[in-house]
Tab-separated table of C-alpha atoms in Angstrom:
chain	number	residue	atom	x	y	z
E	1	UNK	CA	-41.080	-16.682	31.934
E	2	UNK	CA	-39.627	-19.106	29.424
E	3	UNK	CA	-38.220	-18.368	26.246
E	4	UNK	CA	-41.465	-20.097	24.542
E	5	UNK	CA	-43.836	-17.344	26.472
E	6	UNK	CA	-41.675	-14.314	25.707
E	7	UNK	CA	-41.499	-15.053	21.719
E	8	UNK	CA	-45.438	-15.657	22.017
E	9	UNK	CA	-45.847	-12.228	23.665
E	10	UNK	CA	-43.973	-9.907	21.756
E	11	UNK	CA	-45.485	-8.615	18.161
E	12	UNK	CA	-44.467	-9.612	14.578
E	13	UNK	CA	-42.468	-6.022	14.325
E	14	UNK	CA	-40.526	-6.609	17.404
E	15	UNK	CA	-39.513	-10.502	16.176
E	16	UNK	CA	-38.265	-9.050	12.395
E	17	UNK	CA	-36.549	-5.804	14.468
E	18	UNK	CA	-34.394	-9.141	16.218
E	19	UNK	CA	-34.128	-11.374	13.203
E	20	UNK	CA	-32.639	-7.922	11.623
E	21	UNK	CA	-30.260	-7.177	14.729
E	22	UNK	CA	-28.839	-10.552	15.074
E	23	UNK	CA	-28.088	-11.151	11.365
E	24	UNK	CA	-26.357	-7.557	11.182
E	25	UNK	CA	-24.743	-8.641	14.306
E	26	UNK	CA	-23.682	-12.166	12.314
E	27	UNK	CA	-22.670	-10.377	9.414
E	28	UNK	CA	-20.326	-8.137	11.126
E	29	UNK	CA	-19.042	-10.779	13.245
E	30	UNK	CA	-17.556	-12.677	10.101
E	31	UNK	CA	-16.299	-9.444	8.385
E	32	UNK	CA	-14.180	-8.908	11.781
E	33	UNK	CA	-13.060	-12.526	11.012
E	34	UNK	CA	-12.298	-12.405	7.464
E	35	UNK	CA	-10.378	-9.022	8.594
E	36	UNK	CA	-8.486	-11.087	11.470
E	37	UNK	CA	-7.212	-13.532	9.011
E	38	UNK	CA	-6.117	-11.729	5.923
E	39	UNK	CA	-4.287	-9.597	8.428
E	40	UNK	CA	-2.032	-12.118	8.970
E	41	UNK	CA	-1.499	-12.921	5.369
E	42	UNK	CA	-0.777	-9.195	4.936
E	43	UNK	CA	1.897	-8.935	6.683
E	44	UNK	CA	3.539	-12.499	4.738
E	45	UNK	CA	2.406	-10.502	1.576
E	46	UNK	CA	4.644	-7.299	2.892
E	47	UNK	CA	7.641	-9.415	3.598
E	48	UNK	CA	7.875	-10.992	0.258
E	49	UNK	CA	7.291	-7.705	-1.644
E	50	UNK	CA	9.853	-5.821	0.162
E	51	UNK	CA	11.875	-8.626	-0.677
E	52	UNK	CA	11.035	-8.370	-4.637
E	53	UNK	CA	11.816	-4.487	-4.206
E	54	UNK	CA	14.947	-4.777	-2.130
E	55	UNK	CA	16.285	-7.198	-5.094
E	56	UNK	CA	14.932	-5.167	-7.453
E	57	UNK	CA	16.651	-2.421	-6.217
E	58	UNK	CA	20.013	-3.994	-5.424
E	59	UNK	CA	19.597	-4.717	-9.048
E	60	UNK	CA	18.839	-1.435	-10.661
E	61	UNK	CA	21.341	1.073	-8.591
E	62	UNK	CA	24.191	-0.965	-7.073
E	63	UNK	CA	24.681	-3.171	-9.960
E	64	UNK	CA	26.551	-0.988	-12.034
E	65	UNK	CA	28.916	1.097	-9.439
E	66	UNK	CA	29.833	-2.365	-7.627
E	67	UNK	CA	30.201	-4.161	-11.126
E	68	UNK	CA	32.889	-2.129	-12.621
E	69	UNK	CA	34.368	-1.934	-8.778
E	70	UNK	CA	34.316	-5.917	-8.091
E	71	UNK	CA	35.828	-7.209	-11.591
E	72	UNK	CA	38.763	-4.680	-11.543
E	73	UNK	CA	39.620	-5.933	-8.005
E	74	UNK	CA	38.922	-9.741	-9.636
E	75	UNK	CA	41.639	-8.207	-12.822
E	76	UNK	CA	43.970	-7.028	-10.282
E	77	UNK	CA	44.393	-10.427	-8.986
E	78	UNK	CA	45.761	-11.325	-12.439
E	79	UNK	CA	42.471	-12.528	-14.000
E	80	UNK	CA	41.280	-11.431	-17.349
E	81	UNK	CA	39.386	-7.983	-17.790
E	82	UNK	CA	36.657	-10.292	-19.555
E	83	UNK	CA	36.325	-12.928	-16.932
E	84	UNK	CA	36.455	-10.673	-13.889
E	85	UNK	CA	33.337	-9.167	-15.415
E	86	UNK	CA	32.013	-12.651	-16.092
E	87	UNK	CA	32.470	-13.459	-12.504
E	88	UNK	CA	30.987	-9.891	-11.061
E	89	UNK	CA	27.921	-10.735	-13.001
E	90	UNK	CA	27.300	-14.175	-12.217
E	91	UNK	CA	27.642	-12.874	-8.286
E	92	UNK	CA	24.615	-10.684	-8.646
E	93	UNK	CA	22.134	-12.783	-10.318
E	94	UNK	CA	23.056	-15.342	-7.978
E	95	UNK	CA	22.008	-12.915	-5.107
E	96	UNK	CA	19.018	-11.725	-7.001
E	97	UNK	CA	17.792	-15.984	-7.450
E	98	UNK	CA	18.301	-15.702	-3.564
E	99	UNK	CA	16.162	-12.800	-2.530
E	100	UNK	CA	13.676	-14.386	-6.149
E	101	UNK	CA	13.228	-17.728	-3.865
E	102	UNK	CA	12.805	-16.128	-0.645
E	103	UNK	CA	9.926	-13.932	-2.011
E	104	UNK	CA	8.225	-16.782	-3.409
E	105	UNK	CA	8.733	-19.399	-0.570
E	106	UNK	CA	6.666	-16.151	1.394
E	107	UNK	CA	4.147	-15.979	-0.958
E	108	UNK	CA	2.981	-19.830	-1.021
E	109	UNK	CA	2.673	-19.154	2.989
E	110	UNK	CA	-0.328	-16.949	1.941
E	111	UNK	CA	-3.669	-18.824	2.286
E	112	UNK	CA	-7.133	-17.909	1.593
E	113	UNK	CA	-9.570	-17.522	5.001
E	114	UNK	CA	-10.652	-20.437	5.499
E	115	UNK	CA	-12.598	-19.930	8.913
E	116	UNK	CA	-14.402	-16.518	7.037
E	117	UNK	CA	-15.139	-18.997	4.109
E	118	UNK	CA	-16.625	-21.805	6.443
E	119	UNK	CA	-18.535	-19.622	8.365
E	120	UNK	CA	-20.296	-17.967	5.556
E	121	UNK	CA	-20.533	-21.254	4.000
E	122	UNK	CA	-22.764	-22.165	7.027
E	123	UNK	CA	-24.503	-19.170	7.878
E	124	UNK	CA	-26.253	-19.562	3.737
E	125	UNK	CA	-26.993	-23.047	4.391
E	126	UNK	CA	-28.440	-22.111	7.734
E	127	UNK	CA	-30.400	-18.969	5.851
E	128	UNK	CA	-31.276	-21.463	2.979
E	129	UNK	CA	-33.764	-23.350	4.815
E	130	UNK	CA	-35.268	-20.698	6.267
E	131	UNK	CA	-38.854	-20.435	4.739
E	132	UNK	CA	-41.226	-17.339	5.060
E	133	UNK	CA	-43.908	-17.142	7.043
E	134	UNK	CA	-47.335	-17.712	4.823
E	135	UNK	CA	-49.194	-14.595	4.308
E	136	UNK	CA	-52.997	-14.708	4.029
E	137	UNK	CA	-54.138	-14.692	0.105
E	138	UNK	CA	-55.871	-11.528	-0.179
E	139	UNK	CA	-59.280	-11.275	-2.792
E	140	UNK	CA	-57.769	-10.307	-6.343
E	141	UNK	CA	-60.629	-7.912	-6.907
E	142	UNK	CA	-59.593	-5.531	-4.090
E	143	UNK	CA	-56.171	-5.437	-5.001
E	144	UNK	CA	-56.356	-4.857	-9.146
E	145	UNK	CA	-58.987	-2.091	-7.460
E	146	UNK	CA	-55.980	-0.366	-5.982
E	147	UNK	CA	-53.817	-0.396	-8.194
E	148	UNK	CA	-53.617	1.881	-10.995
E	149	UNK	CA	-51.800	1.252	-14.191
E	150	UNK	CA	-50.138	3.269	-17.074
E	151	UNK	CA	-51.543	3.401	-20.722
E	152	UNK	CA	-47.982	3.841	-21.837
Protein backbone atom coordinates (compact mmCIF):
# COMPACT_ATOMS: atom_id res chain seq x y z
CA UNK A 1 0.00 0.00 0.00
CA UNK A 2 1.51 3.34 -0.93
CA UNK A 3 1.51 6.33 0.98
CA UNK A 4 -1.10 7.90 -1.69
CA UNK A 5 -3.71 4.84 -0.80
CA UNK A 6 -3.28 5.01 2.97
CA UNK A 7 -3.99 9.00 3.19
CA UNK A 8 -7.07 8.23 0.77
CA UNK A 9 -8.34 5.57 3.22
CA UNK A 10 -8.20 6.98 6.47
CA UNK A 11 -11.08 9.70 7.57
CA UNK A 12 -10.83 13.53 7.88
CA UNK A 13 -10.63 13.02 11.96
CA UNK A 14 -7.81 10.65 11.77
CA UNK A 15 -5.71 13.16 9.12
CA UNK A 16 -6.32 16.48 11.69
CA UNK A 17 -5.54 13.84 14.89
CA UNK A 18 -1.81 13.59 12.67
CA UNK A 19 -1.55 17.14 11.46
CA UNK A 20 -2.12 17.83 15.44
CA UNK A 21 0.55 15.10 16.59
CA UNK A 22 3.24 16.04 14.27
CA UNK A 23 3.06 19.83 14.83
CA UNK A 24 3.06 19.21 18.77
CA UNK A 25 5.80 16.89 17.98
CA UNK A 26 7.57 20.01 15.82
CA UNK A 27 6.88 22.36 18.40
CA UNK A 28 8.51 20.48 21.10
CA UNK A 29 11.30 19.51 19.01
CA UNK A 30 12.45 23.29 18.67
CA UNK A 31 11.73 24.13 22.38
CA UNK A 32 14.34 21.15 23.18
CA UNK A 33 16.55 23.17 20.73
CA UNK A 34 16.13 26.59 21.87
CA UNK A 35 16.76 24.83 25.47
CA UNK A 36 20.07 23.09 24.01
CA UNK A 37 21.45 26.35 22.98
CA UNK A 38 20.77 28.89 25.64
CA UNK A 39 22.22 26.21 27.85
CA UNK A 40 25.36 26.85 26.62
CA UNK A 41 25.10 30.56 26.88
CA UNK A 42 24.09 29.96 30.51
CA UNK A 43 26.81 28.71 31.65
CA UNK A 44 29.11 31.89 29.72
CA UNK A 45 26.41 34.06 31.52
CA UNK A 46 27.43 32.23 35.08
CA UNK A 47 31.09 32.73 34.51
CA UNK A 48 30.97 36.38 33.91
CA UNK A 49 28.58 37.06 36.84
CA UNK A 50 30.56 35.24 39.31
CA UNK A 51 33.21 37.23 38.00
CA UNK A 52 31.22 40.72 38.60
CA UNK A 53 30.46 39.27 42.23
CA UNK A 54 33.89 37.95 43.04
CA UNK A 55 35.17 41.69 42.15
CA UNK A 56 32.49 43.05 43.73
CA UNK A 57 33.23 41.36 46.66
CA UNK A 58 37.01 41.67 46.72
CA UNK A 59 35.89 45.21 46.60
CA UNK A 60 33.44 45.60 49.39
CA UNK A 61 35.20 43.33 52.32
CA UNK A 62 38.94 43.01 51.60
CA UNK A 63 39.41 46.47 50.49
CA UNK A 64 39.55 48.08 53.65
CA UNK A 65 41.51 45.42 56.05
CA UNK A 66 44.23 44.93 53.14
CA UNK A 67 44.26 48.82 52.44
CA UNK A 68 45.34 50.06 55.73
CA UNK A 69 47.66 46.66 55.85
CA UNK A 70 49.42 47.21 52.25
CA UNK A 71 50.24 51.15 52.52
CA UNK A 72 51.78 50.84 56.07
CA UNK A 73 54.06 48.05 54.70
CA UNK A 74 54.52 50.62 51.41
CA UNK A 75 55.33 53.60 54.62
CA UNK A 76 57.61 51.27 56.23
CA UNK A 77 59.73 51.16 53.24
CA UNK A 78 60.27 54.90 53.78
CA UNK A 79 57.45 56.16 51.50
CA UNK A 80 55.00 58.76 52.54
CA UNK A 81 51.84 57.80 54.72
CA UNK A 82 49.89 59.69 51.80
CA UNK A 83 51.43 57.97 48.86
CA UNK A 84 51.52 54.46 50.27
CA UNK A 85 47.76 54.90 50.41
CA UNK A 86 47.83 56.36 46.92
CA UNK A 87 49.59 53.32 45.74
CA UNK A 88 47.28 50.63 47.85
CA UNK A 89 44.40 52.18 46.06
CA UNK A 90 45.48 52.38 42.65
CA UNK A 91 46.39 48.36 43.17
CA UNK A 92 42.77 47.51 43.72
CA UNK A 93 40.99 49.29 41.07
CA UNK A 94 43.50 48.03 38.84
CA UNK A 95 42.44 44.42 39.89
CA UNK A 96 38.82 45.32 39.89
CA UNK A 97 39.35 46.83 35.73
CA UNK A 98 40.80 43.19 35.46
CA UNK A 99 38.07 40.97 36.76
CA UNK A 100 35.51 44.41 34.93
CA UNK A 101 37.13 43.21 31.40
CA UNK A 102 37.06 39.64 31.96
CA UNK A 103 33.27 39.75 32.77
CA UNK A 104 32.54 41.64 29.79
CA UNK A 105 34.87 39.86 27.22
CA UNK A 106 32.33 36.68 28.67
CA UNK A 107 29.39 38.39 28.10
CA UNK A 108 29.92 39.42 24.25
CA UNK A 109 30.55 35.41 23.91
CA UNK A 110 26.75 35.20 24.61
CA UNK A 111 24.71 34.87 21.37
CA UNK A 112 21.13 34.65 20.67
CA UNK A 113 19.85 30.92 19.21
CA UNK A 114 20.24 31.15 16.09
CA UNK A 115 19.33 27.46 14.96
CA UNK A 116 15.84 27.87 17.43
CA UNK A 117 15.36 31.24 15.51
CA UNK A 118 15.88 29.65 11.94
CA UNK A 119 13.90 26.86 12.56
CA UNK A 120 10.89 28.69 13.71
CA UNK A 121 11.56 31.10 11.07
CA UNK A 122 10.87 28.16 8.65
CA UNK A 123 8.40 26.15 10.26
CA UNK A 124 5.84 29.85 9.90
CA UNK A 125 6.79 30.17 6.43
CA UNK A 126 6.13 26.50 5.91
CA UNK A 127 2.62 26.97 8.07
CA UNK A 128 2.03 30.27 6.07
CA UNK A 129 1.17 28.70 2.92
CA UNK A 130 -0.79 26.27 4.22
CA UNK A 131 -4.45 27.01 3.07
CA UNK A 132 -7.66 25.36 4.57
CA UNK A 133 -9.49 22.98 3.11
CA UNK A 134 -12.88 24.64 1.45
CA UNK A 135 -15.90 23.86 3.37
CA UNK A 136 -19.24 23.50 1.55
CA UNK A 137 -21.37 26.97 1.79
CA UNK A 138 -24.24 25.98 3.76
CA UNK A 139 -28.05 27.77 2.90
CA UNK A 140 -28.16 31.06 5.13
CA UNK A 141 -31.78 30.37 5.97
CA UNK A 142 -31.02 27.18 7.96
CA UNK A 143 -28.36 28.60 9.81
CA UNK A 144 -29.96 32.27 11.03
CA UNK A 145 -32.87 29.40 11.86
CA UNK A 146 -30.53 28.01 14.47
CA UNK A 147 -29.28 30.46 15.88
CA UNK A 148 -30.84 32.43 18.48
CA UNK A 149 -29.94 35.93 19.41
CA UNK A 150 -30.15 38.31 22.48
CA UNK A 151 -32.48 41.44 22.65
CA UNK A 152 -29.89 42.97 24.91
Amino acid sequence: MSAADDGANRSLGQLVAQATTELSALVHDEIALAKAELRQDARRLGIGGGAIAAAGVLALFSLPVLSFAAAYGIHNLGLGLAWSFLITGGAYLLLAAVLGLLAVAKFKKIKKPEKSIASAKETAAVLGTVKPHPRPVADMSQADASVTRSTV
